[in-house]
Short mmCIF file of C-alpha atoms in Angstrom, two decimals:
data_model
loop_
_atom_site.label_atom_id
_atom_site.label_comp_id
_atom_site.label_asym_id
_atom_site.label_seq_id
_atom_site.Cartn_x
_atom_site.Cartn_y
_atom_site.Cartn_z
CA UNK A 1 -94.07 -76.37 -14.78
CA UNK A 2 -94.42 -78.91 -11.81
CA UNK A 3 -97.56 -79.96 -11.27
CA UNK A 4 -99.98 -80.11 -8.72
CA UNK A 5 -100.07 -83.51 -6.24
CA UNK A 6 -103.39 -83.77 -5.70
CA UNK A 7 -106.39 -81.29 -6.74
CA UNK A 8 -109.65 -82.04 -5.48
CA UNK A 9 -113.15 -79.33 -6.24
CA UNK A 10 -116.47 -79.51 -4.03
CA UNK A 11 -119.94 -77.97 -5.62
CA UNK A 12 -121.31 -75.91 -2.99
CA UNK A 13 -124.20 -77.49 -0.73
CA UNK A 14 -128.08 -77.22 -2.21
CA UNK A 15 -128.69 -73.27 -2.06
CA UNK A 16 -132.35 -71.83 -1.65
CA UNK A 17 -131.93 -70.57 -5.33
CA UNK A 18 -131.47 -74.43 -6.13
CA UNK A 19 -134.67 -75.23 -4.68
CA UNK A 20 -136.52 -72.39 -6.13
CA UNK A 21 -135.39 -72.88 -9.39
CA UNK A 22 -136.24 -76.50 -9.35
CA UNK A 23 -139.99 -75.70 -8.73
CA UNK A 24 -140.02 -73.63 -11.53
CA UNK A 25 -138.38 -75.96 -13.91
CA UNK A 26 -141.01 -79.05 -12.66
CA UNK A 27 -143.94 -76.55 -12.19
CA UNK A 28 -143.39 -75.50 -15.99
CA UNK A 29 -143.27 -71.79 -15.20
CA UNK A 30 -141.38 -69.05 -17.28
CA UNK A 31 -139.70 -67.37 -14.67
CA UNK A 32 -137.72 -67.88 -11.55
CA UNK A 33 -138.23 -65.96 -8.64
CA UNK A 34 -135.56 -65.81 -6.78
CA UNK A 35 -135.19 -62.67 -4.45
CA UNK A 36 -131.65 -62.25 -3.83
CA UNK A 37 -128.51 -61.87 -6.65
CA UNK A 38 -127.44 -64.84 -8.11
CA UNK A 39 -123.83 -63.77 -5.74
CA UNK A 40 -125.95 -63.49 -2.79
CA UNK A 41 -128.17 -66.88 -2.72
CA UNK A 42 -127.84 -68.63 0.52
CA UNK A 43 -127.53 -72.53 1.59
CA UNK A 44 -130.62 -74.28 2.04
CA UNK A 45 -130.87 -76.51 5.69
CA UNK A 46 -130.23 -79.60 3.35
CA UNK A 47 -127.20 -77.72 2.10
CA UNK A 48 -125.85 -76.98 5.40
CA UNK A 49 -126.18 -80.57 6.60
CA UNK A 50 -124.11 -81.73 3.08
CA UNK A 51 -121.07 -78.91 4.09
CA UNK A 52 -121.20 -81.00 7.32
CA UNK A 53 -120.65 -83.47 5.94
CA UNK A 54 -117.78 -82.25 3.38
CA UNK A 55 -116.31 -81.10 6.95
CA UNK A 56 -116.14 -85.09 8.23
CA UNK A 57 -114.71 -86.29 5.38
CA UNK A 58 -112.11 -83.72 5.44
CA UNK A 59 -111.33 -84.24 9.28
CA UNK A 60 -110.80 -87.80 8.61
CA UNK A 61 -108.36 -87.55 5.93
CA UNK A 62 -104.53 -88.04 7.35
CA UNK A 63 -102.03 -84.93 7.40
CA UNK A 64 -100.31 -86.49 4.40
CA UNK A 65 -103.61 -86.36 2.60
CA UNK A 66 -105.42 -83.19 3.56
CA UNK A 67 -105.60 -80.09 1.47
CA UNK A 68 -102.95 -77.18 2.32
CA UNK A 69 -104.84 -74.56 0.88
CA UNK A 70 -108.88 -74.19 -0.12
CA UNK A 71 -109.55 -71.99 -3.31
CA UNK A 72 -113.21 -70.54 -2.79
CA UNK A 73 -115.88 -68.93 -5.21
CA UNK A 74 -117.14 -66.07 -3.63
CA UNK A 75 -120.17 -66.39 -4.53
CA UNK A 76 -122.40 -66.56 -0.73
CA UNK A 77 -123.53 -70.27 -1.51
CA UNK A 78 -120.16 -71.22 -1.71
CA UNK A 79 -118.27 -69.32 1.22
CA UNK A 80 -120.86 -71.03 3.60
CA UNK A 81 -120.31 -74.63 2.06
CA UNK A 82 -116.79 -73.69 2.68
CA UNK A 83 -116.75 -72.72 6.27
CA UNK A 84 -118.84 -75.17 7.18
CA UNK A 85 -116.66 -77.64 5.99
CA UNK A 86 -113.25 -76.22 7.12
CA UNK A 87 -114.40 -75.50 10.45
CA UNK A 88 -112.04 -77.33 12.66
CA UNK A 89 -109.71 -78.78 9.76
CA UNK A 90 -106.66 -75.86 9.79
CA UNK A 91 -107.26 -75.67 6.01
CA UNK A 92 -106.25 -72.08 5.31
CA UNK A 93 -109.31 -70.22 2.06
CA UNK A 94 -108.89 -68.10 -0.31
CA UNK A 95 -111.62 -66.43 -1.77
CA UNK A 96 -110.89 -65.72 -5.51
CA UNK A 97 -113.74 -64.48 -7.90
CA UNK A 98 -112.09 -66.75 -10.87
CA UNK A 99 -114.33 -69.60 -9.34
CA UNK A 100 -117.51 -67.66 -9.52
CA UNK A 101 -120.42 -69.54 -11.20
CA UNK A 102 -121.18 -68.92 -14.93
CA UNK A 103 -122.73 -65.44 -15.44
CA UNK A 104 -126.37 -65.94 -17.46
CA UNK A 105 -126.92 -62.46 -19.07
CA UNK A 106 -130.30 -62.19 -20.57
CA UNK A 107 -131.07 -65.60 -19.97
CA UNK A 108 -130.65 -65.35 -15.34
CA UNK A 109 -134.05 -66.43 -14.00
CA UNK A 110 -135.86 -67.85 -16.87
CA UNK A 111 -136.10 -71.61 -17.40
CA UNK A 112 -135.54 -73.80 -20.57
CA UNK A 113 -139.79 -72.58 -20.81
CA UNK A 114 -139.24 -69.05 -20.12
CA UNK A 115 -135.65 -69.14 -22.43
CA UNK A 116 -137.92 -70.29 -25.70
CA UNK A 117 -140.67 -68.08 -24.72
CA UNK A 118 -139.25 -64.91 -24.25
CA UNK A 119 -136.09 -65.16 -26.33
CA UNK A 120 -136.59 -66.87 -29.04
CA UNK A 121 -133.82 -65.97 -31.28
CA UNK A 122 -131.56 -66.80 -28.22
CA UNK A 123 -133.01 -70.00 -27.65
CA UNK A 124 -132.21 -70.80 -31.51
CA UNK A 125 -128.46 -69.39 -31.46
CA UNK A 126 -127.88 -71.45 -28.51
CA UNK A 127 -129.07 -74.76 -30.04
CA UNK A 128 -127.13 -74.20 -33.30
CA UNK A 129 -123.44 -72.66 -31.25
CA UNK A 130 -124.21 -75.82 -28.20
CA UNK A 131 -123.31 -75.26 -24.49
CA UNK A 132 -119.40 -74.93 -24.96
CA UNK A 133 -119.38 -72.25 -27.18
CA UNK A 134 -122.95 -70.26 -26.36
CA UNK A 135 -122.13 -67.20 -24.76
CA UNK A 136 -126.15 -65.54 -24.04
CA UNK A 137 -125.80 -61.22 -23.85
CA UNK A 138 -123.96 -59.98 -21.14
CA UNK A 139 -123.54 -63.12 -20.02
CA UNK A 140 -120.50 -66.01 -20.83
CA UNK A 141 -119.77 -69.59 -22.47
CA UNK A 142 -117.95 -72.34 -20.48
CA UNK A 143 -114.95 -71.38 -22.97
CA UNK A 144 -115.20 -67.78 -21.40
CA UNK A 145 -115.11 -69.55 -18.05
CA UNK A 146 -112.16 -71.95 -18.75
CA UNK A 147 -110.36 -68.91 -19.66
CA UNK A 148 -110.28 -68.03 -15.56
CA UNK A 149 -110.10 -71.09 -14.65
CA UNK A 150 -107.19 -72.09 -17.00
CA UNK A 151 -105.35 -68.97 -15.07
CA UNK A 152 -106.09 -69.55 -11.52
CA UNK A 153 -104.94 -73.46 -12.67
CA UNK A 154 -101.60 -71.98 -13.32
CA UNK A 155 -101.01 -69.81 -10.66
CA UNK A 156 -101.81 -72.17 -8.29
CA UNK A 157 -99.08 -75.32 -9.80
CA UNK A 158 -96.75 -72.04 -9.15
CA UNK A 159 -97.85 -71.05 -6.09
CA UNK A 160 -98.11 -74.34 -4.80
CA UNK A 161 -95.78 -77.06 -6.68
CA UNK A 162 -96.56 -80.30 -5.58
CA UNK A 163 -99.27 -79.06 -3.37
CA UNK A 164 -102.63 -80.10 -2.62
CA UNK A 165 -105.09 -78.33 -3.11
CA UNK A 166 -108.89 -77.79 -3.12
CA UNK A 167 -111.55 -75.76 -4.81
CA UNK A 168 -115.52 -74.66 -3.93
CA UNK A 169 -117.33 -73.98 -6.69
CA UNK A 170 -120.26 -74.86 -8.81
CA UNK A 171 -121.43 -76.70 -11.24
CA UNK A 172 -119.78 -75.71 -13.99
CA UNK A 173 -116.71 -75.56 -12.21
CA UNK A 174 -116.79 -79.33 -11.55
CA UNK A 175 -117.03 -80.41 -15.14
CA UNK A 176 -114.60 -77.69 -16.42
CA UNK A 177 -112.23 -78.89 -13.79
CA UNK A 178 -112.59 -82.34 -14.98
CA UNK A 179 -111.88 -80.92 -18.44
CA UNK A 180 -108.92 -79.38 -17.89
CA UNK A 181 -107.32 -81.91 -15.36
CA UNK A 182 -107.80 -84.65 -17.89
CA UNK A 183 -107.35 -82.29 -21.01
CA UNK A 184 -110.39 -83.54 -23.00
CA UNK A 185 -111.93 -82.53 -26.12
CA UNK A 186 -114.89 -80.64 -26.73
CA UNK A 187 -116.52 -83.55 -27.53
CA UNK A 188 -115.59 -85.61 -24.69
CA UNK A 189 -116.95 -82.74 -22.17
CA UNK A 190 -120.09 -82.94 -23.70
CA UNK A 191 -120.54 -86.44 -23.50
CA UNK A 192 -119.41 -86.31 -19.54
CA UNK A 193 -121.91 -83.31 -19.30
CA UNK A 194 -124.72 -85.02 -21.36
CA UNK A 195 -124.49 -88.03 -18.55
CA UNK A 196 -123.60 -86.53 -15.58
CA UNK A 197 -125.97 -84.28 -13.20
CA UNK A 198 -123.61 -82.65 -10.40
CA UNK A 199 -124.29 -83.46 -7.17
CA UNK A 200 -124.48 -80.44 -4.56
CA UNK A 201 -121.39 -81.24 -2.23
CA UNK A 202 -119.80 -84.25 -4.57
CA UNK A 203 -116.44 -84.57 -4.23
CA UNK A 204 -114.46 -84.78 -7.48
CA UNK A 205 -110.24 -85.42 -6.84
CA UNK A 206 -107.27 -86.30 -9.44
CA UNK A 207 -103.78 -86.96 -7.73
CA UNK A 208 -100.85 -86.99 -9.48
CA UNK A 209 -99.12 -89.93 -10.95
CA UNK A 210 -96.82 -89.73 -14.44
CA UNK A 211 -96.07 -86.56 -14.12
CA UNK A 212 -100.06 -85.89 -14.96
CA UNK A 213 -103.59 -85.65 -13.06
CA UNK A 214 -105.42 -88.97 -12.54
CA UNK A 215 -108.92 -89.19 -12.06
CA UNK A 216 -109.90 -90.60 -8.20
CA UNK A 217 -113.56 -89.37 -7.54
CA UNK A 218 -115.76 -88.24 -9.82
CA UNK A 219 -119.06 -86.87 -8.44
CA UNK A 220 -119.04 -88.95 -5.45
CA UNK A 221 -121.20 -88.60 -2.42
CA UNK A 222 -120.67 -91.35 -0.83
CA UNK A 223 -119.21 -89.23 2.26
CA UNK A 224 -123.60 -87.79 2.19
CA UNK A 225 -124.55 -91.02 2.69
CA UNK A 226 -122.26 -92.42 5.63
CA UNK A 227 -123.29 -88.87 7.38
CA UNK A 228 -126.98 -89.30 6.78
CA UNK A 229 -126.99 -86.09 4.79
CA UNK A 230 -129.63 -86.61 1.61
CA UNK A 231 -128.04 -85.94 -2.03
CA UNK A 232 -129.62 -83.52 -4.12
CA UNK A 233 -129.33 -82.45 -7.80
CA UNK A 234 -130.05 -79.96 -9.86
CA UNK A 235 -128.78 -79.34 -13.87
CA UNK A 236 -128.47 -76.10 -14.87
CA UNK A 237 -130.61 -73.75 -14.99
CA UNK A 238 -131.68 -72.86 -18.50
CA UNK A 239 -130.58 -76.41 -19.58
CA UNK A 240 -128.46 -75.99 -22.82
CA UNK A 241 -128.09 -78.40 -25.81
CA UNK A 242 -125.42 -80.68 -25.49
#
């Protein structure tokens, strides 16, 4: 199967859930309270200005480099980094729900505190299973996620054979991305994971050279700075061993 010419996936600018949840990670708290559903959570005014800024980059790439086709969560956060940034570029979305964030189960709204607090047992099968494989009730493990992502991967090098082609997401999606693209181990993910905290509105890209996907960028925001929009970062909530 051919592959892909260039593939390129955006986190979604800070959200008002991001802030929120920081607080409550800093301030020590069990809970977070965060009114909306996780599907519904907004972009912060920070996050607005980053999708801006996503949106310059993008308008000053050449024809020959520019995305055909963006692949959006639908998740609210997301859509809004995405229009934002499209706006003006001709860049045709897609919404698909394959590129919605990891679902938490039992553990949505409670922090590393509140996870060992309240769910003890949880907290335990989580540390012995680690992040790949920990899938919390009702909820799913980044090996659950890969499983969508590995299919929307495929349909897209068929839908789109030497294409280029770009994906809003989240967290997760970033490093899962990375994983697949540069087929790493377990082991290897964890380490990237371990070192890395996602930047809201990083750019991550691999282009195609061998016949495979070659890492470019790699949690860059270097197109934040040059547009005067400030970085954030946030880990995941409910931070799991890695």
């Amino acid at each position: 199967m051919e592959q892909l010419q260039w593939l390129g996936v955006i986190r979604h600018g800070q959200s008002t859930g991001n802030v929120i949840a920081q607080d409550a990670e800093t301030g020590g708290l069990e809970a977070i309270d965060i009114p909306e559903r996780d599907a519904d959570v907004p972009l912060s005014g920070t996050g607005r200005e980053q999708a801006e800024a996503v949106g310059s980059w993008l308008s000053g790439l050449g024809s020959a480099e520019r995305p055909q086709v963006a692949i959006v969560s639908p998740y609210l956060r997301t859509r809004q980094t995405a229009e934002l940034a499209l706006a003006g570029t001709g860049i045709p979305a897609v919404v698909d729900e394959r590129l919605r964030d990891r679902e938490l189960g039992v553990l949505d709204l409670l922090t590393a505190r509140g996870v060992q607090a309240r769910l003890p047992e949880e907290y335990a099968r989580r540390a012995r299973h680690g992040k790949f494989y920990y899938r919390p009730p009702g909820g799913e493990s980044w090996a659950d996620v890969l499983l969508r992502l590995r299919a929307l991967l495929r349909e897209l090098r068929q839908d789109h054979p030497g294409g280029r082609v770009l994906l809003f997401g989240h967290e997760a999606t970033v490093l899962l991305v990375r994983y697949l693209a540069e087929s790493l181990s377990e082991a290897e993910l964890m380490e990237v994971a371990h070192a890395t905290s996602v930047a809201n509105c990083s750019i991550s890209t691999w282009r195609r050279g061998d016949d495979v996907l070659r890492p470019e960028l790699f949690n860059s925001v270097a197109h934040l700075h040059q547009e005067g929009a400030p970085p954030t970062k946030q880990e995941e909530v409910n931070a799991e061993p890695v």
